[in-house]
Amino acid sequence: MPTNIADVPKNLLSDFDLVADPEMMRNPQQRMTDALVNDERNIFYTPHNGGHWIVTNYEMGHEILSNPDLFGSFPIGVPANYEQRPRLIPLESDPQSHPRYRRLLLPVFAPNIISKMEDKIRKRTINVLDEALQSPEIDFLWDIAKPIPTGVFLEMLGLPQHMQPQFFEWENGFYRAETVEARVDYGQKIAQYLSQAAEDHVTNPRDDVMSMLLEVEVEGERLSRDEVDAICYLLFLAGVDTVAAMLTFIANYLAQNQDLYQKIKADKEFLEKATDELLRMHAFINLNRICEADTEFHGVQFKQGDNIVVPSFVTDRDATTFPDPHNFNPERSKVERTMHHAFGDGPHKCIGMHLAKLEIKIVLEEFAKRVNAFSISDESKIKAHGGTTMGMDNLPITWTA
């Protein structure tokens, strides 16, 4: 049985709500800093969202994320549920089947393959920027950060670009609709559309990832249609939401740190070094694992079925691992620069991280070529959200050419 709040020592209790805390709707990074980074405890328990533990220490988070036998990855989420979607492959696969699926997808997202996509990504970025920057005031999230990575994802999967607005609505509803019933409905719409798209790919094969998944053999067997649908579902959620969230947090930070933005403008090599530090500082995924057996973890009793959340923004601000963690420092050691949790950790570390980093670098580089300076036009209009993937819902900026 999972932990009952009555059994949690008082010194390990917290009232923090990762999803519905009012300040998460305004400034999630500041709220996470105040409530979690500045909490001296490494582990504590909150009754919200089904009840879950929060681990804020980097090394403890690494230990949990690197042990899939004791800390499983199904179901993913805060709260942890799977009612509104299929089991996500390979993210929620068990330790025995996970390597099989990961070997299948690694060639698609390998660094040498992703590097060949640079020209296409840059062309798409230029087209989106040239259209967006017709106005002196824009919404960075909706005019730039959403369309670019989503367009790349749709091309990879062989889905129509004109569906972007519909996909944005479904993705937002899936994560943030007010009721469970509404979230389930949005999840079913995504699943139904992707299943129909796969069926069309069976009839009309093309040179894209969805056709590859339908045709490839893994250990002498083809993937079932359910497996293909589950993989495409995970790619959908990642392709429509994650890079856009990261880009918007970074743009918000640079808008308030224009000296740093000028360095990025002036030196392409500086941007190369700066990218991982920007990723570390603006990690946004609240990673979670499910305890597979009663165990004592660093003096705390976890029960089988407990949801354990490792907030990447918080572990990446752990001063015992990253000295002076709140300050931007691109001169950190190579190991320190790349050990952040922005893409997770352990065997389930994000398989699309090389694509995400390339997209972020290209967008920042091309944006800097066109924009001399920019600032937030009205901070009072900014809205945000918490949850499994925290993010900004808009970012109104003004800019000068």
Short mmCIF file of C-alpha atoms in Angstrom, two decimals:
data_model
loop_
_atom_site.label_atom_id
_atom_site.label_comp_id
_atom_site.label_asym_id
_atom_site.label_seq_id
_atom_site.Cartn_x
_atom_site.Cartn_y
_atom_site.Cartn_z
CA MET A 1 0.00 0.00 0.00
CA PRO A 2 1.27 3.52 -0.82
CA THR A 3 2.22 5.89 1.98
CA ASN A 4 -0.63 7.28 4.05
CA ILE A 5 -0.14 10.88 5.13
CA ALA A 6 -0.87 9.84 8.70
CA ASP A 7 2.30 7.75 8.65
CA VAL A 8 4.57 10.56 7.44
CA PRO A 9 6.70 12.19 10.15
CA LYS A 10 5.66 15.80 10.71
CA ASN A 11 9.13 17.05 9.88
CA LEU A 12 8.74 15.59 6.36
CA LEU A 13 5.33 17.12 5.57
CA SER A 14 4.80 19.91 3.04
CA ASP A 15 1.68 21.68 1.76
CA PHE A 16 3.18 22.57 -1.62
CA ASP A 17 1.01 21.84 -4.67
CA LEU A 18 3.03 21.41 -7.89
CA VAL A 19 -0.10 21.78 -10.02
CA ALA A 20 -2.49 24.26 -8.43
CA ASP A 21 -0.37 26.55 -6.26
CA PRO A 22 -1.56 30.07 -7.24
CA GLU A 23 1.98 31.39 -7.63
CA MET A 24 2.76 28.62 -10.14
CA MET A 25 0.23 30.33 -12.40
CA ARG A 26 2.28 33.53 -12.34
CA ASN A 27 5.96 32.67 -11.97
CA PRO A 28 6.62 28.93 -11.58
CA GLN A 29 10.41 29.28 -11.48
CA GLN A 30 10.31 31.80 -8.63
CA ARG A 31 7.73 29.73 -6.77
CA MET A 32 9.82 26.56 -7.14
CA THR A 33 12.83 28.48 -5.83
CA ASP A 34 10.96 29.81 -2.81
CA ALA A 35 9.12 26.60 -1.93
CA LEU A 36 11.57 23.87 -2.93
CA VAL A 37 15.09 25.11 -3.69
CA ASN A 38 15.19 27.11 -0.48
CA ASP A 39 13.79 24.22 1.58
CA GLU A 40 16.76 22.68 3.36
CA ARG A 41 15.15 19.22 3.42
CA ASN A 42 16.23 16.76 0.71
CA ILE A 43 13.00 14.74 0.81
CA PHE A 44 9.48 15.60 1.93
CA TYR A 45 5.86 14.57 1.31
CA THR A 46 2.85 16.53 0.05
CA PRO A 47 -0.75 15.28 0.13
CA HIS A 48 -1.68 17.09 -3.08
CA ASN A 49 -2.21 15.40 -6.47
CA GLY A 50 -2.76 11.97 -5.03
CA GLY A 51 0.02 12.40 -2.48
CA HIS A 52 3.68 12.14 -3.46
CA TRP A 53 7.23 12.56 -2.25
CA ILE A 54 9.46 15.37 -3.56
CA VAL A 55 13.22 14.83 -3.81
CA THR A 56 15.23 18.06 -4.17
CA ASN A 57 18.81 16.77 -3.81
CA TYR A 58 20.58 16.22 -7.15
CA GLU A 59 22.50 13.07 -6.18
CA MET A 60 19.40 11.48 -4.64
CA GLY A 61 17.44 12.33 -7.77
CA HIS A 62 20.16 10.77 -9.90
CA GLU A 63 20.04 7.65 -7.75
CA ILE A 64 16.27 7.30 -8.21
CA LEU A 65 16.27 8.01 -11.94
CA SER A 66 19.11 5.54 -12.52
CA ASN A 67 17.44 2.58 -10.77
CA PRO A 68 14.46 1.45 -12.92
CA ASP A 69 14.13 -1.86 -11.09
CA LEU A 70 13.32 -0.21 -7.76
CA PHE A 71 11.85 3.03 -9.14
CA GLY A 72 9.66 2.25 -12.15
CA SER A 73 8.46 4.71 -14.78
CA PHE A 74 4.79 3.71 -14.98
CA PRO A 75 2.66 5.69 -14.74
CA ILE A 76 4.36 8.99 -15.52
CA GLY A 77 2.78 12.20 -14.31
CA VAL A 78 1.86 14.55 -11.47
CA PRO A 79 -0.61 13.22 -10.52
CA ALA A 80 0.49 9.83 -11.81
CA ASN A 81 -2.31 8.47 -14.00
CA TYR A 82 -2.82 6.80 -17.36
CA GLU A 83 -6.60 7.00 -17.81
CA GLN A 84 -6.45 9.60 -20.56
CA ARG A 85 -3.86 7.97 -22.83
CA PRO A 86 -2.09 4.73 -23.84
CA ARG A 87 1.00 3.51 -22.00
CA LEU A 88 3.79 5.67 -23.41
CA ILE A 89 6.58 3.77 -25.18
CA PRO A 90 9.49 3.72 -24.41
CA LEU A 91 9.14 6.14 -21.47
CA GLU A 92 6.81 3.90 -19.45
CA SER A 93 8.25 0.57 -20.57
CA ASP A 94 9.48 -1.88 -17.96
CA PRO A 95 13.25 -2.48 -17.57
CA GLN A 96 13.06 -5.68 -19.62
CA SER A 97 11.34 -4.26 -22.72
CA HIS A 98 12.72 -0.70 -22.59
CA PRO A 99 16.09 -1.48 -24.27
CA ARG A 100 14.28 -3.08 -27.21
CA TYR A 101 12.24 0.04 -27.93
CA ARG A 102 15.13 2.41 -27.29
CA ARG A 103 17.35 0.56 -29.78
CA LEU A 104 14.62 1.08 -32.34
CA LEU A 105 14.43 4.85 -31.83
CA LEU A 106 18.10 5.64 -31.22
CA PRO A 107 19.02 5.67 -34.94
CA VAL A 108 16.25 8.22 -35.59
CA PHE A 109 17.56 10.60 -32.91
CA ALA A 110 21.30 9.86 -33.08
CA PRO A 111 23.54 12.98 -33.17
CA ASN A 112 24.84 12.26 -36.70
CA ILE A 113 21.27 11.93 -38.01
CA ILE A 114 20.04 15.03 -36.19
CA SER A 115 22.95 17.10 -37.51
CA LYS A 116 21.74 16.39 -41.05
CA MET A 117 18.46 18.10 -40.17
CA GLU A 118 20.12 21.44 -39.42
CA ASP A 119 19.46 23.05 -42.81
CA LYS A 120 15.76 22.12 -42.75
CA ILE A 121 15.34 23.33 -39.18
CA ARG A 122 17.13 26.58 -39.98
CA LYS A 123 14.98 27.18 -43.05
CA ARG A 124 11.80 26.59 -41.04
CA THR A 125 13.08 28.88 -38.28
CA ILE A 126 13.86 31.67 -40.75
CA ASN A 127 10.41 31.40 -42.32
CA VAL A 128 8.64 31.53 -38.96
CA LEU A 129 10.77 34.44 -37.70
CA ASP A 130 10.34 36.45 -40.90
CA GLU A 131 6.58 36.12 -40.55
CA ALA A 132 6.44 36.73 -36.79
CA LEU A 133 8.74 39.75 -36.80
CA GLN A 134 6.43 41.78 -39.03
CA SER A 135 5.04 43.32 -35.85
CA PRO A 136 7.02 45.21 -33.16
CA GLU A 137 5.07 43.39 -30.44
CA ILE A 138 4.66 39.61 -30.53
CA ASP A 139 3.96 36.66 -28.27
CA PHE A 140 7.22 34.72 -28.23
CA LEU A 141 5.54 31.46 -27.21
CA TRP A 142 2.78 31.38 -29.81
CA ASP A 143 4.51 33.22 -32.65
CA ILE A 144 7.95 31.56 -32.42
CA ALA A 145 8.49 28.90 -29.75
CA LYS A 146 5.44 26.77 -30.59
CA PRO A 147 5.43 26.79 -34.43
CA ILE A 148 9.11 25.95 -34.99
CA PRO A 149 9.63 22.70 -33.02
CA THR A 150 6.05 21.60 -33.72
CA GLY A 151 6.63 22.06 -37.44
CA VAL A 152 9.82 19.98 -37.22
CA PHE A 153 7.96 17.23 -35.34
CA LEU A 154 5.07 17.14 -37.83
CA GLU A 155 7.46 16.82 -40.74
CA MET A 156 9.33 13.98 -39.03
CA LEU A 157 6.15 12.07 -38.29
CA GLY A 158 4.50 12.80 -41.63
CA LEU A 159 1.58 14.82 -40.25
CA PRO A 160 0.02 17.91 -41.92
CA GLN A 161 1.35 21.32 -40.91
CA HIS A 162 -2.10 22.93 -41.10
CA MET A 163 -3.12 20.88 -38.04
CA GLN A 164 -0.85 22.88 -35.73
CA PRO A 165 -3.65 24.98 -34.13
CA GLN A 166 -5.73 21.86 -33.51
CA PHE A 167 -2.75 20.04 -31.99
CA PHE A 168 -2.04 22.99 -29.70
CA GLU A 169 -5.64 22.91 -28.45
CA TRP A 170 -5.55 19.15 -27.82
CA GLU A 171 -2.17 19.25 -26.10
CA ASN A 172 -3.20 22.12 -23.83
CA GLY A 173 -6.46 20.37 -22.97
CA PHE A 174 -4.68 17.08 -22.31
CA TYR A 175 -2.41 18.70 -19.71
CA ARG A 176 -4.52 21.49 -18.31
CA ALA A 177 -8.28 21.05 -18.84
CA GLU A 178 -10.21 21.78 -15.65
CA THR A 179 -11.70 18.32 -15.15
CA VAL A 180 -10.36 14.77 -15.46
CA GLU A 181 -13.20 13.99 -17.87
CA ALA A 182 -12.14 16.83 -20.16
CA ARG A 183 -8.50 15.75 -20.05
CA VAL A 184 -9.51 12.19 -20.92
CA ASP A 185 -11.55 13.51 -23.85
CA TYR A 186 -8.61 15.49 -25.22
CA GLY A 187 -6.34 12.48 -24.75
CA GLN A 188 -8.74 10.32 -26.74
CA LYS A 189 -8.84 12.88 -29.55
CA ILE A 190 -5.04 12.74 -29.80
CA ALA A 191 -5.04 8.94 -29.74
CA GLN A 192 -7.79 8.67 -32.35
CA TYR A 193 -6.09 11.10 -34.72
CA LEU A 194 -2.70 9.39 -34.47
CA SER A 195 -4.26 5.96 -34.98
CA GLN A 196 -6.01 7.18 -38.12
CA ALA A 197 -2.76 8.74 -39.34
CA ALA A 198 -0.96 5.42 -38.81
CA GLU A 199 -3.69 3.62 -40.76
CA ASP A 200 -3.19 6.06 -43.63
CA HIS A 201 0.56 5.38 -43.50
CA VAL A 202 -0.15 1.66 -43.83
CA THR A 203 -2.06 2.34 -47.04
CA ASN A 204 0.27 5.08 -48.27
CA PRO A 205 3.80 4.52 -46.93
CA ARG A 206 6.22 7.48 -47.05
CA ASP A 207 9.69 8.42 -45.93
CA ASP A 208 9.00 9.46 -42.34
CA VAL A 209 9.22 8.16 -38.78
CA MET A 210 5.66 6.82 -38.66
CA SER A 211 6.21 4.64 -41.73
CA MET A 212 9.52 3.49 -40.30
CA LEU A 213 7.81 2.39 -37.07
CA LEU A 214 5.20 0.46 -39.04
CA GLU A 215 7.77 -1.35 -41.15
CA VAL A 216 10.79 -1.91 -38.90
CA GLU A 217 11.59 -5.23 -37.26
CA VAL A 218 12.81 -5.38 -33.67
CA GLU A 219 14.46 -8.64 -32.63
CA GLY A 220 12.81 -10.37 -35.57
CA GLU A 221 9.34 -9.02 -34.85
CA ARG A 222 7.40 -6.07 -36.15
CA LEU A 223 5.86 -3.63 -33.73
CA SER A 224 2.15 -4.10 -33.12
CA ARG A 225 -0.21 -1.28 -34.07
CA ASP A 226 -0.78 -0.61 -30.36
CA GLU A 227 2.98 -0.22 -29.88
CA VAL A 228 3.25 2.14 -32.86
CA ASP A 229 0.33 4.21 -31.56
CA ALA A 230 1.91 4.43 -28.09
CA ILE A 231 5.29 5.54 -29.47
CA CYS A 232 3.66 8.17 -31.68
CA TYR A 233 1.63 9.42 -28.73
CA LEU A 234 4.78 10.03 -26.70
CA LEU A 235 6.45 11.75 -29.67
CA PHE A 236 3.36 13.94 -30.04
CA LEU A 237 3.43 15.12 -26.42
CA ALA A 238 7.18 15.79 -26.62
CA GLY A 239 7.08 17.44 -30.04
CA VAL A 240 4.27 19.88 -29.31
CA ASP A 241 5.17 20.94 -25.77
CA THR A 242 8.69 20.48 -24.49
CA VAL A 243 11.04 22.52 -26.70
CA ALA A 244 8.50 25.34 -26.82
CA ALA A 245 8.42 25.47 -23.02
CA MET A 246 12.20 25.55 -22.76
CA LEU A 247 12.59 28.22 -25.44
CA THR A 248 10.05 30.46 -23.72
CA PHE A 249 11.66 30.20 -20.30
CA ILE A 250 15.02 31.03 -21.91
CA ALA A 251 13.58 33.98 -23.83
CA ASN A 252 11.97 35.30 -20.64
CA TYR A 253 15.36 35.10 -18.89
CA LEU A 254 17.22 36.80 -21.76
CA ALA A 255 14.61 39.58 -21.94
CA GLN A 256 15.58 40.43 -18.38
CA ASN A 257 19.32 39.92 -18.97
CA GLN A 258 20.06 41.85 -22.15
CA ASP A 259 23.82 41.99 -21.50
CA LEU A 260 23.87 38.21 -21.82
CA TYR A 261 21.71 38.43 -24.94
CA GLN A 262 24.24 40.83 -26.49
CA LYS A 263 27.01 38.28 -25.88
CA ILE A 264 24.91 35.66 -27.67
CA LYS A 265 24.41 38.08 -30.55
CA ALA A 266 28.09 38.85 -30.82
CA ASP A 267 29.58 35.35 -30.58
CA LYS A 268 28.21 32.15 -32.05
CA GLU A 269 30.79 30.10 -30.13
CA PHE A 270 29.57 31.67 -26.90
CA LEU A 271 26.05 30.44 -27.67
CA GLU A 272 27.45 26.95 -28.17
CA LYS A 273 28.89 26.98 -24.65
CA ALA A 274 25.92 28.81 -23.16
CA THR A 275 23.19 26.42 -24.33
CA ASP A 276 23.62 23.73 -21.69
CA GLU A 277 23.87 26.32 -18.93
CA LEU A 278 20.61 27.86 -20.16
CA LEU A 279 19.06 24.38 -20.19
CA ARG A 280 20.24 23.70 -16.63
CA MET A 281 18.85 26.95 -15.30
CA HIS A 282 15.47 26.54 -17.00
CA ALA A 283 14.69 22.85 -16.67
CA PHE A 284 10.92 22.49 -16.34
CA ILE A 285 9.94 18.80 -16.17
CA ASN A 286 8.85 17.39 -12.83
CA LEU A 287 10.20 13.90 -13.35
CA ASN A 288 8.53 11.12 -11.39
CA ARG A 289 9.05 7.45 -10.60
CA ILE A 290 6.88 4.84 -8.86
CA CYS A 291 8.40 2.86 -5.99
CA GLU A 292 8.21 -0.84 -6.85
CA ALA A 293 8.79 -2.19 -3.31
CA ASP A 294 8.86 -0.99 0.29
CA THR A 295 12.33 0.44 0.82
CA GLU A 296 14.25 2.79 3.07
CA PHE A 297 15.84 5.58 1.05
CA HIS A 298 18.36 7.79 2.86
CA GLY A 299 16.50 7.33 6.13
CA VAL A 300 13.01 7.85 4.64
CA GLN A 301 10.53 4.98 4.33
CA PHE A 302 9.08 4.68 0.82
CA LYS A 303 6.17 2.28 0.26
CA GLN A 304 5.34 0.23 -2.82
CA GLY A 305 3.21 2.37 -5.13
CA ASP A 306 4.54 5.71 -3.85
CA ASN A 307 4.90 8.44 -6.46
CA ILE A 308 8.31 10.09 -6.09
CA VAL A 309 8.79 13.41 -7.90
CA VAL A 310 12.23 14.69 -8.89
CA PRO A 311 11.70 18.31 -10.06
CA SER A 312 14.46 18.99 -12.58
CA PHE A 313 14.43 22.76 -12.01
CA VAL A 314 15.14 22.14 -8.32
CA THR A 315 17.78 19.40 -8.60
CA ASP A 316 19.58 21.53 -11.19
CA ARG A 317 19.74 24.34 -8.61
CA ASP A 318 21.27 22.11 -5.92
CA ALA A 319 24.28 24.07 -4.62
CA THR A 320 25.99 20.88 -3.43
CA THR A 321 26.31 19.82 -7.08
CA PHE A 322 26.28 23.14 -8.97
CA PRO A 323 28.21 25.87 -7.13
CA ASP A 324 26.46 29.24 -7.23
CA PRO A 325 23.52 27.55 -9.00
CA HIS A 326 21.36 30.64 -9.61
CA ASN A 327 24.04 32.44 -11.61
CA PHE A 328 24.61 31.86 -15.30
CA ASN A 329 28.10 30.41 -15.76
CA PRO A 330 28.98 28.92 -19.16
CA GLU A 331 32.51 28.21 -17.94
CA ARG A 332 31.48 25.29 -15.77
CA SER A 333 33.42 22.08 -16.40
CA LYS A 334 32.27 19.97 -19.33
CA VAL A 335 30.95 17.31 -16.95
CA GLU A 336 29.08 19.88 -14.89
CA ARG A 337 27.63 21.52 -18.00
CA THR A 338 26.06 18.30 -19.27
CA MET A 339 24.96 16.51 -16.08
CA HIS A 340 21.82 18.61 -15.60
CA HIS A 341 18.37 17.02 -15.43
CA ALA A 342 16.73 19.11 -18.17
CA PHE A 343 16.47 15.90 -20.22
CA GLY A 344 16.06 13.56 -17.26
CA ASP A 345 18.61 10.97 -16.21
CA GLY A 346 19.31 7.25 -16.25
CA PRO A 347 18.04 4.76 -18.85
CA HIS A 348 14.97 6.90 -19.63
CA LYS A 349 16.96 10.04 -20.39
CA CYS A 350 15.23 11.93 -23.21
CA ILE A 351 16.04 10.28 -26.51
CA GLY A 352 15.29 13.52 -28.38
CA MET A 353 17.76 15.69 -26.46
CA HIS A 354 20.11 16.21 -29.43
CA LEU A 355 17.23 17.42 -31.58
CA ALA A 356 15.98 19.71 -28.80
CA LYS A 357 19.40 21.28 -28.26
CA LEU A 358 19.85 21.85 -31.99
CA GLU A 359 16.44 23.50 -32.28
CA ILE A 360 17.11 25.77 -29.31
CA LYS A 361 20.52 26.86 -30.64
CA ILE A 362 19.18 27.56 -34.13
CA VAL A 363 16.20 29.57 -32.86
CA LEU A 364 18.37 31.69 -30.55
CA GLU A 365 20.98 32.22 -33.25
CA GLU A 366 18.51 33.27 -35.96
CA PHE A 367 16.48 35.39 -33.52
CA ALA A 368 19.66 37.22 -32.48
CA LYS A 369 20.52 37.95 -36.12
CA ARG A 370 17.25 39.84 -36.52
CA VAL A 371 16.56 41.35 -33.11
CA ASN A 372 18.85 43.99 -31.64
CA ALA A 373 17.15 44.09 -28.24
CA PHE A 374 13.88 42.95 -26.73
CA SER A 375 11.92 43.24 -23.50
CA ILE A 376 8.72 41.98 -21.92
CA SER A 377 5.97 44.35 -22.95
CA ASP A 378 3.59 43.76 -20.03
CA GLU A 379 4.55 41.42 -17.18
CA SER A 380 1.06 41.64 -15.71
CA LYS A 381 -0.31 39.75 -18.71
CA ILE A 382 2.01 36.76 -18.30
CA LYS A 383 0.35 33.51 -17.24
CA ALA A 384 1.96 30.17 -16.49
CA HIS A 385 1.22 26.68 -15.20
CA GLY A 386 2.64 23.93 -13.05
CA GLY A 387 2.19 20.19 -13.32
CA THR A 388 4.24 17.46 -14.94
CA THR A 389 5.70 19.99 -17.38
CA MET A 390 5.58 23.50 -15.98
CA GLY A 391 5.66 26.33 -18.47
CA MET A 392 4.58 29.78 -19.55
CA ASP A 393 1.25 30.23 -21.32
CA ASN A 394 2.38 33.38 -23.12
CA LEU A 395 5.31 35.79 -23.34
CA PRO A 396 4.47 39.22 -24.81
CA ILE A 397 7.61 41.01 -25.97
CA THR A 398 8.55 44.15 -27.87
CA TRP A 399 11.69 44.21 -29.98
CA THR A 400 13.87 46.45 -32.12
CA ALA A 401 15.48 45.43 -35.39
#
